[in-house]
Amino acid sequence: MKSIINIKSRSRTEFIDITEEVAKAIAGSPVKDGLCSLFVPHTTAGITINEGADPSVKEDILKSLNKLIPFQGDYQHQEGNSAAHIKSTLTGVSLSLIIEEGRPILGTWQSIYFCEYDGPRHRKVIVKIT
Ligand code: ZN
């Protein structure tokens, strides 16, 4: 079963919590025990899991990524968004979650984040449940 989560980012770089949308997609599928693959079909975005309880954690991660990989630099790519491509490679574009009793296994403090690195844009995350 495949579904799509549509996302509208509002900033140039931003972490968007999609935990609820993923849980809904899993709950709406007949699979109670299995795997949920999440895939981001973009070259300037990513996906990651990290703390969702304290929103300052995602801001610290984003701030550090932006410091580590500045928007302007000695880049060759003519489009001018090399920083976004590099950040996408660092966080990756896919995740795999274990489904148990119709829900994704996540640690108490974990949330799933779509990572925007070249927004604002319309984006999507492909969800495949097996
Ligand atoms: Zn580019």
GROMACS .gro file of C-alpha atoms and ligand atoms in nm:
model
  131
    1MET     CA    1   0.000   0.000   0.000
    2LYS     CA    2   0.140   0.334  -0.110
    3SER     CA    3   0.033   0.682  -0.006
    4ILE     CA    4   0.169   1.034  -0.025
    5ILE     CA    5   0.208   1.298   0.244
    6ASN     CA    6   0.192   1.645   0.089
    7ILE     CA    7   0.394   1.916   0.259
    8LYS     CA    8   0.408   2.292   0.215
    9SER     CA    9   0.722   2.436   0.368
   10ARG     CA   10   0.724   2.800   0.472
   11SER     CA   11   1.093   2.877   0.524
   12ARG     CA   12   1.421   2.833   0.339
   13THR     CA   13   1.527   2.570   0.592
   14GLU     CA   14   1.282   2.404   0.825
   15PHE     CA   15   1.212   2.076   1.007
   16ILE     CA   16   0.844   1.978   0.980
   17ASP     CA   17   0.704   1.715   1.218
   18ILE     CA   18   0.518   1.450   1.012
   19THR     CA   19   0.485   1.188   1.288
   20GLU     CA   20   0.104   1.216   1.302
   21GLU     CA   21   0.062   1.190   0.924
   22VAL     CA   22   0.282   0.879   0.915
   23ALA     CA   23   0.093   0.721   1.207
   24LYS     CA   24  -0.237   0.793   1.026
   25ALA     CA   25  -0.112   0.630   0.704
   26ILE     CA   26  -0.011   0.319   0.901
   27ALA     CA   27  -0.338   0.310   1.097
   28GLY     CA   28  -0.531   0.332   0.769
   29SER     CA   29  -0.356   0.032   0.619
   30PRO     CA   30  -0.445  -0.331   0.685
   31VAL     CA   31  -0.084  -0.405   0.791
   32LYS     CA   32  -0.057  -0.452   1.168
   33ASP     CA   33   0.296  -0.592   1.180
   34GLY     CA   34   0.540  -0.494   0.908
   35LEU     CA   35   0.755  -0.217   0.772
   36CYS     CA   36   0.687   0.140   0.670
   37SER     CA   37   0.928   0.292   0.422
   38LEU     CA   38   0.938   0.670   0.388
   39PHE     CA   39   1.099   0.819   0.078
   40VAL     CA   40   1.158   1.184  -0.009
   41PRO     CA   41   1.178   1.226  -0.391
   42HIS     CA   42   1.371   1.554  -0.376
   43THR     CA   43   1.741   1.644  -0.398
   44THR     CA   44   1.725   1.946  -0.168
   45ALA     CA   45   1.522   1.798   0.119
   46GLY     CA   46   1.561   1.512   0.362
   47ILE     CA   47   1.405   1.310   0.640
   48THR     CA   48   1.524   1.230   0.990
   49ILE     CA   49   1.413   1.118   1.335
   50ASN     CA   50   1.502   1.317   1.644
   51GLU     CA   51   1.357   1.469   1.960
   52GLY     CA   52   1.005   1.606   1.930
   53ALA     CA   53   0.938   1.693   2.295
   54ASP     CA   54   1.150   2.008   2.307
   55PRO     CA   55   1.113   2.211   1.985
   56SER     CA   56   1.445   2.387   2.050
   57VAL     CA   57   1.629   2.063   1.961
   58LYS     CA   58   1.522   2.077   1.595
   59GLU     CA   59   1.613   2.448   1.586
   60ASP     CA   60   1.959   2.369   1.726
   61ILE     CA   61   2.010   2.095   1.464
   62LEU     CA   62   1.901   2.325   1.182
   63LYS     CA   63   2.113   2.614   1.309
   64SER     CA   64   2.418   2.386   1.331
   65LEU     CA   65   2.359   2.245   0.981
   66ASN     CA   66   2.328   2.598   0.841
   67LYS     CA   67   2.651   2.698   1.017
   68LEU     CA   68   2.836   2.386   0.903
   69ILE     CA   69   2.715   2.419   0.543
   70PRO     CA   70   2.674   2.790   0.463
   71PHE     CA   71   2.431   2.903   0.189
   72GLN     CA   72   2.714   3.082   0.008
   73GLY     CA   73   3.047   2.908  -0.041
   74ASP     CA   74   3.304   2.790  -0.291
   75TYR     CA   75   3.046   2.578  -0.474
   76GLN     CA   76   3.048   2.488  -0.846
   77HIS     CA   77   2.678   2.404  -0.894
   78GLN     CA   78   2.531   2.692  -1.100
   79GLU     CA   79   2.180   2.674  -0.954
   80GLY     CA   80   2.311   2.831  -0.633
   81ASN     CA   81   2.161   2.577  -0.395
   82SER     CA   82   2.456   2.348  -0.329
   83ALA     CA   83   2.415   2.391   0.047
   84ALA     CA   84   2.068   2.234   0.019
   85HIS     CA   85   2.200   1.939  -0.185
   86ILE     CA   86   2.476   1.876   0.070
   87LYS     CA   87   2.234   1.888   0.365
   88SER     CA   88   2.004   1.644   0.182
   89THR     CA   89   2.289   1.396   0.152
   90LEU     CA   90   2.379   1.437   0.520
   91THR     CA   91   2.034   1.355   0.657
   92GLY     CA   92   1.941   1.118   0.374
   93VAL     CA   93   1.610   1.084   0.187
   94SER     CA   94   1.465   0.766   0.330
   95LEU     CA   95   1.370   0.600   0.657
   96SER     CA   96   1.237   0.263   0.757
   97LEU     CA   97   1.003   0.216   1.053
   98ILE     CA   98   0.893  -0.103   1.224
   99ILE     CA   99   0.515  -0.142   1.254
  100GLU     CA  100   0.380  -0.324   1.559
  101GLU     CA  101   0.010  -0.354   1.642
  102GLY     CA  102  -0.072  -0.101   1.371
  103ARG     CA  103   0.163   0.166   1.502
  104PRO     CA  104   0.520   0.271   1.423
  105ILE     CA  105   0.775   0.189   1.693
  106LEU     CA  106   0.929   0.517   1.810
  107GLY     CA  107   1.114   0.608   2.127
  108THR     CA  108   0.929   0.821   2.382
  109TRP     CA  109   1.100   1.141   2.266
  110GLN     CA  110   1.126   1.064   1.896
  111SER     CA  111   0.945   1.244   1.615
  112ILE     CA  112   0.976   1.208   1.238
  113TYR     CA  113   1.086   1.522   1.059
  114PHE     CA  114   1.067   1.622   0.695
  115CYS     CA  115   1.374   1.843   0.640
  116GLU     CA  116   1.334   2.140   0.407
  117TYR     CA  117   1.666   2.279   0.284
  118ASP     CA  118   1.560   2.492  -0.015
  119GLY     CA  119   1.214   2.622   0.059
  120PRO     CA  120   0.955   2.742   0.067
  121ARG     CA  121   0.813   2.480  -0.168
  122HIS     CA  122   0.548   2.214  -0.215
  123ARG     CA  123   0.701   1.879  -0.124
  124LYS     CA  124   0.600   1.519  -0.078
  125VAL     CA  125   0.694   1.212   0.117
  126ILE     CA  126   0.608   0.872  -0.030
  127VAL     CA  127   0.487   0.615   0.223
  128LYS     CA  128   0.501   0.243   0.141
  129ILE     CA  129   0.363  -0.004   0.392
  130THR     CA  130   0.441  -0.374   0.359
  131ZN      ZN  131   2.053   2.248  -0.742
   0.00000   0.00000   0.00000
